[in-house]
Short mmCIF file of C-alpha atoms in Angstrom, two decimals:
data_model
loop_
_atom_site.label_atom_id
_atom_site.label_comp_id
_atom_site.label_asym_id
_atom_site.label_seq_id
_atom_site.Cartn_x
_atom_site.Cartn_y
_atom_site.Cartn_z
CA MET A 1 160.49 -46.55 195.03
CA SER A 2 159.09 -45.33 198.37
CA GLU A 3 159.96 -42.51 200.76
CA HIS A 4 161.16 -43.18 204.31
CA ASN A 5 161.03 -40.43 206.95
CA ILE A 6 163.68 -40.89 209.64
CA VAL A 7 163.64 -38.61 212.69
CA SER A 8 166.92 -38.22 214.60
CA VAL A 9 166.13 -38.36 218.33
CA SER A 10 168.62 -37.40 221.03
CA GLY A 11 166.36 -37.23 224.08
CA GLY A 12 166.57 -33.44 224.08
CA LYS A 13 163.84 -30.82 223.78
CA ASP A 14 164.43 -30.05 220.09
CA SER A 15 164.46 -33.61 218.79
CA THR A 16 161.46 -34.51 220.95
CA ALA A 17 159.50 -31.57 219.51
CA LEU A 18 160.65 -32.67 216.05
CA LEU A 19 159.34 -36.20 216.61
CA LEU A 20 156.00 -34.84 217.80
CA LEU A 21 155.77 -32.53 214.79
CA ALA A 22 156.48 -35.45 212.46
CA ILE A 23 153.71 -37.45 214.15
CA GLU A 24 151.33 -34.55 213.55
CA ARG A 25 152.25 -34.39 209.86
CA GLN A 26 152.04 -38.18 209.41
CA PRO A 27 154.59 -38.66 206.60
CA ASP A 28 155.07 -42.06 204.97
CA ASN A 29 157.18 -44.75 206.65
CA LEU A 30 157.90 -42.72 209.78
CA ARG A 31 160.39 -44.02 212.31
CA ALA A 32 163.11 -42.62 214.55
CA VAL A 33 166.75 -43.30 215.35
CA PHE A 34 168.82 -42.65 218.46
CA ALA A 35 172.63 -42.60 218.20
CA ASP A 36 174.13 -43.73 221.51
CA THR A 37 177.37 -41.79 221.92
CA GLY A 38 178.39 -43.68 225.06
CA ASN A 39 178.51 -40.35 226.90
CA GLU A 40 174.82 -40.05 227.75
CA HIS A 41 173.21 -39.80 231.17
CA GLU A 42 171.10 -42.73 232.35
CA LEU A 43 168.09 -40.40 232.58
CA THR A 44 168.42 -39.70 228.85
CA TYR A 45 168.51 -43.40 228.02
CA GLY A 46 165.37 -43.84 230.07
CA TYR A 47 163.73 -40.86 228.40
CA VAL A 48 164.32 -42.26 224.90
CA GLY A 49 162.59 -45.46 226.00
CA TYR A 50 159.73 -43.38 227.42
CA LEU A 51 159.30 -41.54 224.09
CA GLU A 52 159.04 -44.81 222.21
CA ARG A 53 156.36 -46.08 224.61
CA VAL A 54 154.17 -42.96 224.69
CA THR A 55 154.39 -42.09 220.98
CA GLY A 56 154.24 -45.60 219.58
CA ILE A 57 157.02 -44.71 217.12
CA SER A 58 159.81 -47.27 216.82
CA ILE A 59 163.20 -45.80 217.80
CA GLN A 60 166.19 -47.70 216.43
CA TRP A 61 169.38 -47.48 218.53
CA VAL A 62 172.70 -47.30 216.71
CA GLU A 63 176.26 -46.71 217.85
CA ALA A 64 179.64 -46.20 216.22
CA ASN A 65 182.42 -48.77 216.38
CA PHE A 66 186.05 -47.70 216.13
CA ALA A 67 187.80 -51.08 216.51
CA ARG A 68 189.08 -50.92 212.91
CA GLN A 69 190.43 -47.38 213.28
CA ILE A 70 192.14 -48.20 216.58
CA ALA A 71 193.77 -51.28 215.04
CA LYS A 72 195.07 -49.17 212.16
CA LYS A 73 196.35 -46.56 214.63
CA ARG A 74 198.17 -49.28 216.59
CA GLU A 75 199.93 -50.38 213.43
CA PHE A 76 200.94 -46.81 212.62
CA VAL A 77 202.23 -46.18 216.14
CA ALA A 78 204.23 -49.42 216.14
CA THR A 79 205.82 -48.82 212.73
CA LYS A 80 206.01 -45.06 212.23
CA TRP A 81 206.27 -43.20 215.53
CA GLY A 82 209.86 -44.34 216.04
CA GLU A 83 210.80 -42.90 212.64
CA HIS A 84 209.55 -39.53 213.85
CA GLY A 85 211.74 -39.54 216.93
CA ILE A 86 209.11 -40.69 219.42
CA ALA A 87 210.71 -42.43 222.41
CA GLN A 88 210.12 -46.16 222.72
CA GLU A 89 208.60 -45.81 226.17
CA VAL A 90 206.00 -43.44 224.70
CA ILE A 91 205.29 -45.89 221.91
CA ASP A 92 204.90 -48.76 224.37
CA ARG A 93 202.56 -46.68 226.53
CA ALA A 94 200.37 -45.79 223.54
CA LEU A 95 200.25 -49.33 222.24
CA GLU A 96 199.06 -50.57 225.62
CA ALA A 97 196.31 -47.95 225.63
CA LEU A 98 195.19 -48.43 222.02
CA VAL A 99 192.65 -51.14 222.78
CA PRO A 100 188.90 -50.78 222.08
CA THR A 101 186.80 -50.40 225.22
CA GLY A 102 183.39 -50.80 223.55
CA ASN A 103 182.36 -47.28 224.53
CA PRO A 104 181.93 -45.21 221.33
CA PHE A 105 182.89 -41.84 222.83
CA LEU A 106 185.96 -43.12 224.65
CA ASP A 107 187.11 -45.25 221.72
CA LEU A 108 186.79 -42.27 219.38
CA CYS A 109 189.04 -40.22 221.67
CA ILE A 110 191.54 -43.06 222.11
CA TRP A 111 191.76 -43.35 218.33
CA LYS A 112 192.17 -39.60 217.86
CA GLY A 113 194.51 -39.25 220.86
CA ARG A 114 192.45 -36.28 222.05
CA PHE A 115 188.98 -35.13 223.03
CA PRO A 116 186.79 -33.08 220.68
CA SER A 117 186.60 -29.32 221.10
CA ALA A 118 184.67 -26.35 219.73
CA ARG A 119 187.28 -25.97 216.98
CA ALA A 120 187.49 -29.69 216.27
CA ALA A 121 183.99 -30.94 217.03
CA PHE A 122 184.40 -34.29 215.35
CA CYS A 123 182.11 -35.96 217.90
CA SER A 124 178.79 -35.20 216.18
CA GLU A 125 179.96 -36.45 212.81
CA GLU A 126 181.67 -39.59 214.08
CA LEU A 127 179.21 -40.56 216.81
CA LYS A 128 175.90 -39.48 215.27
CA ARG A 129 175.84 -38.60 211.58
CA ASN A 130 178.10 -41.38 210.30
CA PRO A 131 176.53 -44.32 212.18
CA ILE A 132 173.01 -43.10 211.41
CA TYR A 133 173.86 -42.89 207.73
CA ALA A 134 175.68 -46.24 207.62
CA GLN A 135 173.19 -48.24 209.68
CA VAL A 136 169.87 -46.59 208.83
CA HIS A 137 169.96 -44.36 205.74
CA LYS A 138 172.29 -46.33 203.49
CA PRO A 139 170.39 -49.65 203.57
CA ILE A 140 167.21 -47.80 202.54
CA LEU A 141 169.03 -45.96 199.75
CA ASP A 142 170.71 -49.18 198.59
CA ALA A 143 167.26 -50.69 198.21
CA GLY A 144 166.34 -47.86 195.83
CA ASN A 145 164.18 -45.86 198.24
CA ASP A 146 164.36 -42.18 199.17
CA VAL A 147 165.19 -40.98 202.68
CA VAL A 148 164.04 -37.77 204.35
CA SER A 149 166.29 -37.11 207.35
CA TRP A 150 164.43 -35.01 209.95
CA GLN A 151 166.87 -32.91 211.98
CA GLY A 152 165.95 -30.86 215.06
CA VAL A 153 168.22 -27.85 214.65
CA ARG A 154 167.30 -24.21 215.31
CA LYS A 155 168.80 -21.03 213.87
CA ASP A 156 169.19 -19.33 217.24
CA GLU A 157 171.60 -22.03 218.46
CA SER A 158 174.63 -20.87 216.47
CA LEU A 159 175.81 -18.79 213.52
CA ARG A 160 176.51 -21.93 211.50
CA ARG A 161 172.99 -23.23 212.03
CA SER A 162 171.49 -19.85 211.16
CA LEU A 163 172.87 -20.30 207.64
CA LEU A 164 171.20 -23.66 207.06
CA SER A 165 168.18 -24.12 204.82
CA GLU A 166 165.02 -25.89 205.92
CA THR A 167 165.13 -28.42 203.09
CA GLU A 168 168.02 -29.54 200.93
CA ILE A 169 169.05 -32.58 198.96
CA LYS A 170 172.11 -34.16 200.55
CA THR A 171 173.08 -36.97 198.20
CA VAL A 172 171.86 -38.87 195.18
CA HIS A 173 172.61 -42.59 195.26
CA ASP A 174 173.97 -44.42 192.21
CA ASN A 175 170.55 -46.03 191.73
CA GLY A 176 168.80 -42.66 191.77
CA ALA A 177 167.58 -42.80 195.36
CA GLU A 178 167.76 -39.45 197.13
CA LEU A 179 168.68 -38.40 200.67
CA TRP A 180 167.04 -35.16 201.79
CA ASN A 181 167.64 -33.10 204.93
CA ASN A 182 164.50 -31.67 206.53
CA ARG A 183 164.84 -29.06 209.32
CA PRO A 184 161.33 -27.81 210.13
CA LEU A 185 162.35 -26.31 213.51
CA LEU A 186 164.86 -23.82 212.09
CA ASN A 187 162.81 -20.77 213.10
CA TRP A 188 161.53 -22.19 216.37
CA THR A 189 162.60 -21.09 219.86
CA ALA A 190 163.35 -23.27 222.86
CA GLU A 191 159.96 -22.30 224.30
CA ASP A 192 158.27 -23.42 221.08
CA CYS A 193 159.81 -26.85 221.61
CA PHE A 194 158.63 -27.09 225.22
CA ALA A 195 155.18 -25.91 224.12
CA MET A 196 155.05 -28.84 221.72
CA HIS A 197 155.75 -31.18 224.66
CA ARG A 198 152.85 -29.67 226.58
CA ARG A 199 150.50 -29.84 223.62
CA HIS A 200 151.02 -33.59 223.39
CA GLY A 201 151.18 -34.22 227.14
CA ILE A 202 154.80 -35.36 226.90
CA LYS A 203 157.12 -34.99 229.89
CA TYR A 204 160.42 -33.12 229.55
CA ASN A 205 163.73 -34.89 229.90
CA PRO A 206 164.27 -34.72 233.71
CA LEU A 207 167.75 -33.22 233.23
CA TYR A 208 166.18 -29.92 232.13
CA LYS A 209 164.88 -29.48 235.66
CA GLN A 210 168.35 -30.12 237.05
CA GLY A 211 170.06 -27.10 235.53
CA MET A 212 171.00 -28.57 232.17
CA GLY A 213 170.77 -26.37 229.10
CA ARG A 214 171.53 -29.33 226.85
CA VAL A 215 171.13 -33.05 227.50
CA GLY A 216 172.97 -34.61 224.57
CA CYS A 217 176.14 -35.99 226.21
CA MET A 218 176.86 -35.71 229.93
CA PRO A 219 178.83 -33.57 230.02
CA CYS A 220 178.96 -31.97 226.60
CA ILE A 221 182.14 -30.21 225.49
CA HIS A 222 179.96 -27.09 225.20
CA SER A 223 178.59 -27.32 228.76
CA ARG A 224 178.35 -23.94 230.44
CA LYS A 225 179.79 -23.03 233.79
CA ASN A 226 176.48 -23.33 235.66
CA GLU A 227 175.77 -26.69 234.04
CA LEU A 228 179.15 -27.98 235.20
CA LEU A 229 178.39 -26.74 238.70
CA GLU A 230 175.16 -28.73 238.72
CA ILE A 231 176.81 -31.85 237.27
CA GLY A 232 179.61 -31.72 239.83
CA LYS A 233 177.15 -31.53 242.71
CA ARG A 234 174.42 -33.83 241.47
CA TYR A 235 176.42 -36.46 239.62
CA PRO A 236 179.93 -37.03 241.04
CA LYS A 237 180.03 -40.41 239.27
CA VAL A 238 179.99 -38.55 235.95
CA ILE A 239 183.07 -36.60 237.04
CA ASP A 240 184.76 -39.84 238.13
CA ARG A 241 184.10 -41.31 234.69
CA ILE A 242 185.52 -38.29 232.86
CA ARG A 243 188.60 -38.41 235.10
CA ARG A 244 189.17 -42.06 234.09
CA TRP A 245 188.64 -41.17 230.44
CA GLU A 246 191.16 -38.36 230.61
CA ASP A 247 193.75 -40.79 231.93
CA ALA A 248 192.96 -43.37 229.23
CA VAL A 249 193.24 -40.84 226.40
CA LYS A 250 196.46 -39.42 227.84
CA GLN A 251 198.04 -42.85 227.61
CA ALA A 252 197.10 -43.10 223.92
CA SER A 253 198.33 -39.58 223.14
CA LYS A 254 201.68 -38.88 221.55
CA TYR A 255 202.21 -36.01 223.98
CA GLY A 256 201.00 -37.81 227.08
CA GLN A 257 198.36 -35.23 227.91
CA SER A 258 194.73 -34.73 227.00
CA THR A 259 191.84 -33.19 228.89
CA PHE A 260 188.11 -33.41 228.27
CA PHE A 261 187.77 -29.64 227.99
CA ALA A 262 189.99 -27.49 225.78
CA CYS A 263 192.29 -24.83 227.24
CA ASP A 264 189.74 -22.05 226.67
CA LYS A 265 187.08 -23.60 228.91
CA MET A 266 188.35 -21.78 232.02
CA PRO A 267 190.65 -18.77 232.47
CA GLY A 268 194.22 -19.12 233.65
CA PRO A 269 197.90 -18.84 232.63
CA HIS A 270 197.61 -22.08 230.62
CA GLN A 271 195.81 -20.09 227.92
CA LYS A 272 198.90 -18.03 227.14
CA ASP A 273 201.64 -20.47 228.13
CA THR A 274 201.20 -23.72 226.20
CA SER A 275 203.95 -25.37 228.24
CA LEU A 276 201.59 -25.40 231.23
CA PRO A 277 199.26 -28.40 231.59
CA MET A 278 195.67 -27.90 230.56
CA PRO A 279 193.12 -28.08 233.38
CA GLY A 280 191.61 -31.52 233.87
CA ILE A 281 188.02 -32.22 234.86
CA ASP A 282 188.65 -31.70 238.59
CA ARG A 283 190.08 -28.21 238.08
CA VAL A 284 187.23 -27.31 235.75
CA ILE A 285 184.65 -28.39 238.30
CA GLU A 286 186.42 -26.36 240.98
CA TRP A 287 186.35 -23.36 238.64
CA SER A 288 182.59 -23.82 238.20
CA LYS A 289 182.25 -22.97 241.91
CA THR A 290 183.83 -19.54 241.46
CA GLY A 291 182.09 -16.22 240.89
CA ASN A 292 182.38 -13.94 237.90
CA GLY A 293 185.97 -13.77 236.72
CA GLY A 294 186.72 -17.24 238.00
CA MET A 295 189.46 -16.12 240.36
CA GLN A 296 187.90 -16.75 243.78
CA PHE A 297 185.40 -19.16 245.26
CA ASP A 298 181.83 -18.03 245.68
CA MET A 299 180.56 -19.31 249.04
CA TRP A 300 177.01 -19.70 247.80
CA ARG A 301 178.00 -21.50 244.61
CA SER A 302 180.21 -23.83 246.65
CA LEU A 303 177.40 -25.04 248.92
CA ASP A 304 176.52 -28.66 248.32
CA ASP A 305 172.77 -28.33 248.75
CA LEU A 306 170.81 -27.78 245.55
CA PRO A 307 167.13 -27.07 244.96
CA ALA A 308 165.07 -30.03 243.80
CA CYS A 309 164.33 -28.15 240.60
CA SER A 310 166.73 -25.79 238.89
CA SER A 311 165.78 -24.97 235.30
CA ILE A 312 167.27 -22.29 233.07
CA TYR A 313 164.08 -22.54 230.97
CA GLY A 314 161.65 -21.76 233.79
CA LEU A 315 160.25 -25.30 233.89
CA CYS A 316 159.98 -25.41 237.69
CA GLU A 317 157.01 -23.06 237.90
#
């Protein structure tokens, strides 16, 4: 029996610092894994490749596949929706839409008939944890070896993460092999993570100098207003893609509506009156151009010109 240390890499500041820390500690059988959600920016894909080159650590790419789940959903829609009073035209529309696209994020949402949200954040589990376990951890455990899963989470990110422990045993395989979670960055700050980059001479993900607070997914369902403003101005093709995805998921939805962001992303009467349509990506981007309160446009926020560097972490200095 041997121990395998697997570092989860996303292309963000925390996971990059985690990888560098693991290299410093030199544990046995060290390698990394990147879960491609299908909703990443091209700069992040390039950055993951850069990390592999400059660190010399092999980074395995994995991605989820929801073809089986979509096929099962098609069968359920075809045989059961009618029994629940769903109109045939709605059933036909959903059946036409329930076809795998090959993009993990979009296929997940087509299967679910909705996008993830803060209250139903199934994206991380389905797009990252599950495929990493199935394609990387499980084969090692099946062979009778232990796995230490290195995770770059910090306590100051959320209440839930503040309750996590640095080390815990996750599962024990039938053959006695153990899967451990290792979270050595729990008490670190964002600046600690950037300092680790500088110590090793590693560049930051370029998106951090373009106003992004997070770089996992583009956009992320948790993207802040200022991040959305930057995305809308810098990357209109991203907005075009989300608009297409919203339409695709609507077609697969029982209710014929689904938006990338939940109703609480921006203020408005839709929050109190559920009969009103939720704001789609275009309305959310327009809202990102408003001032405090979100009721009127801010002339300065609406200007198209952006500085070459715009970092919330002070990385432009």
